[in-house]
Short mmCIF file of C-alpha atoms and ligand atoms in Angstrom, two decimals:
data_model
loop_
_atom_site.label_atom_id
_atom_site.label_comp_id
_atom_site.label_asym_id
_atom_site.label_seq_id
_atom_site.Cartn_x
_atom_site.Cartn_y
_atom_site.Cartn_z
CA MET A 1 52.70 69.56 118.63
CA ARG A 2 51.82 72.18 120.89
CA ILE A 3 50.44 75.75 119.32
CA TYR A 4 50.36 78.83 121.70
CA LYS A 5 48.13 81.74 120.07
CA ALA A 6 49.62 85.24 121.28
CA LYS A 7 47.74 88.58 121.09
CA ASP A 8 50.79 90.21 119.65
CA TYR A 9 54.66 90.16 119.20
CA LYS A 10 55.33 90.98 122.81
CA ASP A 11 52.54 88.76 124.37
CA MET A 12 54.32 86.24 121.93
CA SER A 13 58.19 86.67 123.13
CA ARG A 14 56.86 86.54 126.54
CA LYS A 15 54.82 83.54 126.04
CA ALA A 16 58.28 82.00 124.48
CA ALA A 17 60.72 83.44 127.31
CA ASN A 18 58.73 81.57 129.58
CA ILE A 19 58.87 78.47 127.90
CA ILE A 20 62.97 79.05 127.47
CA SER A 21 63.18 80.12 131.47
CA ALA A 22 61.51 77.39 132.99
CA GLN A 23 63.91 74.91 131.00
CA VAL A 24 66.88 77.47 132.26
CA ILE A 25 65.33 76.60 136.38
CA MET A 26 64.77 73.52 135.59
CA LYS A 27 68.28 72.48 134.15
CA PRO A 28 70.42 75.49 135.16
CA ASN A 29 73.52 73.90 133.19
CA CYS A 30 71.28 73.16 129.91
CA VAL A 31 72.05 73.79 126.26
CA LEU A 32 70.03 76.29 124.48
CA GLY A 33 70.55 76.31 120.92
CA LEU A 34 69.27 79.77 119.53
CA ALA A 35 68.57 81.56 117.01
CA THR A 36 68.67 85.24 114.87
CA GLY A 37 66.22 86.88 112.80
CA SER A 38 63.51 89.58 114.47
CA SER A 39 61.30 86.93 115.72
CA PRO A 40 63.47 85.91 118.93
CA ILE A 41 64.20 89.67 119.74
CA GLY A 42 61.35 90.62 121.91
CA ILE A 43 62.18 86.69 123.88
CA TYR A 44 66.10 88.10 124.07
CA LYS A 45 64.44 91.18 125.55
CA GLN A 46 62.54 89.15 127.93
CA LEU A 47 64.59 87.11 129.58
CA ILE A 48 67.04 90.40 130.09
CA GLU A 49 64.30 91.62 132.21
CA TRP A 50 64.21 88.82 134.41
CA TYR A 51 67.85 88.04 134.69
CA LYS A 52 68.36 92.04 135.82
CA LYS A 53 64.86 91.25 138.11
CA ASP A 54 67.74 87.94 139.36
CA ASP A 55 64.98 85.26 138.39
CA LEU A 56 67.23 83.96 135.90
CA ASP A 57 70.45 82.34 135.93
CA PHE A 58 73.03 81.45 133.15
CA LYS A 59 76.09 80.84 134.57
CA GLU A 60 76.26 77.24 133.85
CA VAL A 61 73.59 77.41 130.55
CA VAL A 62 75.99 76.88 127.33
CA SER A 63 74.28 78.28 124.00
CA VAL A 64 74.82 77.20 120.43
CA ASN A 65 73.63 79.28 117.57
CA LEU A 66 71.86 77.88 114.58
CA ASP A 67 74.23 79.99 111.53
CA GLU A 68 76.56 82.01 111.08
CA TYR A 69 76.92 83.99 107.60
CA LYS A 70 80.38 83.00 105.70
CA GLY A 71 82.76 86.15 104.84
CA LEU A 72 81.88 88.59 107.83
CA GLU A 73 84.04 89.23 110.34
CA ARG A 74 82.57 88.60 114.35
CA ASP A 75 82.58 92.54 114.64
CA ASN A 76 80.85 93.34 111.52
CA ASN A 77 77.31 94.36 112.98
CA GLN A 78 75.73 91.97 110.46
CA SER A 79 77.12 88.96 112.00
CA TYR A 80 75.45 86.53 113.81
CA TYR A 81 77.98 86.74 116.88
CA TYR A 82 77.35 90.54 116.62
CA PHE A 83 73.62 90.06 116.65
CA MET A 84 73.81 87.59 119.87
CA HIS A 85 76.27 89.93 122.00
CA GLU A 86 74.63 92.70 121.26
CA ASN A 87 70.81 91.25 122.06
CA PHE A 88 71.35 89.22 124.38
CA PHE A 89 74.72 87.95 125.43
CA ARG A 90 76.22 91.11 126.93
CA TYR A 91 73.18 91.81 129.08
CA ILE A 92 73.65 88.33 130.66
CA ASN A 93 75.75 86.26 132.76
CA ILE A 94 76.47 83.71 130.39
CA LYS A 95 80.20 82.66 130.13
CA PRO A 96 82.02 83.49 127.02
CA GLU A 97 83.65 80.23 126.73
CA ASN A 98 79.76 78.49 126.99
CA ILE A 99 79.06 80.30 123.45
CA ASN A 100 79.01 78.73 120.45
CA ILE A 101 79.04 80.16 117.03
CA PRO A 102 79.68 78.65 113.72
CA ASN A 103 83.07 80.74 112.55
CA GLY A 104 81.90 82.65 109.30
CA MET A 105 85.21 83.62 109.35
CA GLU A 106 86.87 79.81 108.10
CA MET A 107 87.04 79.68 104.46
CA ASP A 108 87.19 76.03 104.81
CA GLU A 109 83.88 74.84 104.88
CA LYS A 110 84.83 71.10 105.44
CA LYS A 111 86.88 72.10 108.69
CA GLU A 112 84.43 74.50 109.88
CA CYS A 113 81.90 71.73 109.41
CA GLU A 114 83.38 69.14 110.96
CA ASN A 115 84.68 71.34 114.10
CA TYR A 116 80.57 72.66 115.10
CA ASN A 117 79.38 69.39 114.85
CA LYS A 118 81.85 68.20 117.23
CA THR A 119 81.37 70.93 119.13
CA ILE A 120 77.87 70.51 119.22
CA SER A 121 78.26 66.46 120.21
CA ASP A 122 80.81 67.29 122.71
CA ILE A 123 78.50 69.45 124.56
CA GLY A 124 75.95 66.97 124.46
CA GLY A 125 73.76 68.08 122.04
CA VAL A 126 70.73 70.49 122.49
CA ASP A 127 67.99 70.68 125.26
CA LEU A 128 65.85 73.33 123.71
CA GLN A 129 66.35 74.70 120.06
CA LEU A 130 65.05 78.42 119.46
CA LEU A 131 63.81 78.72 116.00
CA GLY A 132 62.53 81.25 113.49
CA LEU A 133 60.86 80.76 110.09
CA GLY A 134 61.91 81.93 107.14
CA HIS A 135 59.34 83.16 104.26
CA ASN A 136 60.64 80.03 102.13
CA GLY A 137 60.07 77.72 105.02
CA HIS A 138 64.38 77.88 105.95
CA ILE A 139 65.26 76.97 109.68
CA GLY A 140 68.02 78.03 110.34
CA PHE A 141 69.85 78.52 107.16
CA ASN A 142 68.32 74.98 105.83
CA GLU A 143 67.09 76.16 102.53
CA PRO A 144 64.37 74.30 100.39
CA GLU A 145 66.00 70.85 98.53
CA GLU A 146 65.96 68.33 97.31
CA ALA A 147 66.70 66.21 100.45
CA PHE A 148 67.13 67.21 103.89
CA GLU A 149 70.57 68.33 104.91
CA ARG A 150 71.67 66.44 108.54
CA GLU A 151 74.70 68.09 109.94
CA THR A 152 76.59 71.41 109.68
CA HIS A 153 77.13 72.95 106.33
CA CYS A 154 77.52 75.45 103.86
CA VAL A 155 74.46 76.86 102.07
CA ASP A 156 74.60 79.22 99.11
CA LEU A 157 71.44 81.41 100.41
CA SER A 158 68.49 81.53 97.94
CA GLN A 159 67.29 84.85 96.45
CA THR A 160 64.46 84.99 98.47
CA THR A 161 66.92 84.93 101.81
CA ILE A 162 69.13 87.17 100.39
CA GLU A 163 65.90 89.76 99.24
CA ALA A 164 64.80 89.26 102.72
CA ASN A 165 67.50 90.04 104.57
CA ALA A 166 68.83 92.70 102.46
CA ARG A 167 66.82 94.99 104.76
CA PHE A 168 69.42 94.90 107.68
CA PHE A 169 72.14 95.60 105.35
CA ASN A 170 72.57 98.75 102.98
CA ASN A 171 71.80 97.41 100.08
CA LYS A 172 71.17 94.03 98.75
CA ASP A 173 75.05 93.69 96.77
CA GLU A 174 76.09 93.45 100.63
CA VAL A 175 74.51 90.59 101.65
CA PRO A 176 76.51 87.42 101.85
CA LYS A 177 75.66 84.65 99.77
CA GLN A 178 76.94 81.78 101.75
CA ALA A 179 76.36 80.78 105.23
CA TYR A 180 76.96 77.93 108.25
CA THR A 181 74.48 75.91 109.41
CA MET A 182 73.35 73.39 111.63
CA GLY A 183 71.76 70.52 109.44
CA ILE A 184 68.04 69.21 110.01
CA LYS A 185 69.44 66.39 111.84
CA THR A 186 70.68 68.29 114.90
CA ILE A 187 67.70 70.72 115.24
CA MET A 188 65.87 67.19 115.36
CA GLN A 189 67.42 65.95 117.61
CA ALA A 190 66.67 68.42 120.58
CA LYS A 191 64.78 67.36 123.31
CA LYS A 192 62.53 70.35 122.52
CA ILE A 193 62.03 72.55 120.02
CA VAL A 194 59.92 76.15 120.16
CA VAL A 195 59.39 78.07 116.65
CA VAL A 196 58.10 81.48 117.16
CA VAL A 197 56.39 83.20 114.46
CA SER A 198 55.11 86.81 114.05
CA GLY A 199 53.13 88.55 111.49
CA GLU A 200 50.76 88.15 108.82
CA ASP A 201 53.72 87.83 106.14
CA LYS A 202 54.42 84.48 107.96
CA ALA A 203 50.51 83.23 107.69
CA GLU A 204 50.85 81.40 104.58
CA ILE A 205 54.22 79.30 105.13
CA VAL A 206 52.84 78.17 108.86
CA LYS A 207 49.99 76.69 107.35
CA LYS A 208 52.40 74.64 104.52
CA ALA A 209 54.97 74.00 107.18
CA PHE A 210 52.83 72.90 109.75
CA PHE A 211 49.75 71.53 107.99
CA GLY A 212 51.13 70.62 104.49
CA PRO A 213 52.89 67.36 103.45
CA VAL A 214 56.65 66.75 104.71
CA THR A 215 59.24 67.78 102.11
CA PRO A 216 62.85 69.39 101.50
CA ARG A 217 61.10 72.19 99.62
CA VAL A 218 60.04 73.03 102.70
CA PRO A 219 62.20 72.40 105.66
CA ALA A 220 60.52 73.33 108.45
CA SER A 221 57.74 70.64 107.80
CA ILE A 222 60.22 68.19 108.96
CA LEU A 223 59.43 69.23 112.36
CA GLN A 224 55.84 67.65 112.37
CA MET A 225 57.76 64.91 113.23
CA HIS A 226 59.75 65.75 116.25
CA ASN A 227 58.08 64.65 119.70
CA ASP A 228 58.23 68.09 121.54
CA LEU A 229 57.55 70.97 119.28
CA THR A 230 55.77 74.18 120.35
CA ILE A 231 54.92 76.74 117.74
CA VAL A 232 54.17 79.91 119.58
CA GLY A 233 52.74 82.51 117.53
CA ASP A 234 50.98 86.08 116.90
CA GLU A 235 47.38 85.93 115.99
CA ALA A 236 48.43 87.02 112.76
CA ALA A 237 51.16 84.48 111.96
CA LEU A 238 48.55 81.98 113.23
CA SER A 239 45.40 83.29 111.08
CA LYS A 240 45.80 80.91 108.44
CA ILE A 241 45.43 77.56 110.66
C1 GLP B 301 67.59 84.60 108.62
C2 GLP B 301 67.56 83.50 109.89
C3 GLP B 301 66.77 82.12 110.20
C4 GLP B 301 65.48 83.24 110.65
C5 GLP B 301 65.03 83.98 109.59
C6 GLP B 301 63.87 84.42 109.70
O1 GLP B 301 67.98 83.89 107.51
N1 GLP B 301 69.09 82.40 109.24
O2 GLP B 301 67.47 81.41 111.61
O3 GLP B 301 64.54 82.39 111.52
O4 GLP B 301 65.95 84.86 109.22
O5 GLP B 301 63.77 85.98 109.85
P1 GLP B 301 63.19 86.97 111.10
O6 GLP B 301 62.71 85.93 112.43
O7 GLP B 301 63.40 87.98 110.94
O8 GLP B 301 61.38 86.52 109.94
#
C-alpha cells in the first residue's frame, strides 16, 4: 500500500490525475474503473484540462463505472450517468460505445447484474480502478455487511449513505433506496486501485479501513489485501494515520 499525502483537495486531485494519466499514456486502450461522489470531481477537472492541452487522448479508453442508483432515469440530474457525462465524458473524446454504467432503469435485478458482470468480463477486467470512500467504509455502493458481496448486485442503501447523499437531492425522501454496484471481487480484480480521500470527516474511516481489521463491516478494509493499492489523501483525511 502506497500513501500519497497531498496538501489539499486540489493537490490530491492533481496527484491522482497524474496516476490516471500515466495509465492512459502507457496503455491507450486501458479500462478505467470510474467513481462518482465529490472526491473524484477535481480529478476529472484536471484530466479534462490535460486533454484540452492535447496531453491526453481518450479515444481508445474504455470506462466502467462502479455503480448507479436503481430507478433514476439517465437524464435525472442525480443519476450517475448524468454525473459522469456532466463532470467528465462530455469534455473528452471517449467513445460513447466505450462507456459502461449500470442501467438504473432495469427493474429486473438479476438481468442487470448478469449483464454488467458480462460487460466487465467481456472488456477484460479493469486496469485501474478509482475509488472514493463512504463514511461507513463503503466502496462503490458495497455497504457494510456480514460477508463481502462478490459481483454486481442490487443493494439496499444504508441509512447513513442515504443521509450522506441527501445533500445532492431536494430532500432525503428523494434519495433512491437501492442501487446497483460492482461487487468486491470485481473491484479486487482490478490491476491497480487508487483511493482518493479528502476532508477531516474521512479521517476516522481512513484509519479504520486501512489500518484496522479486514472485515465486511468495513468494506474498504479488504483493499489492504490488494497488491497494488495507492491512497491519495489530503492532510485532513490522513490526519489520524
Ligand atoms: C457515494 C458513491 C461512492 C462514493 C461515496 C463517497 O455513495 N456511491 O462511490 O465513493 O459516495 O462520496 P464522496 O466522495 O462525496 O465523499
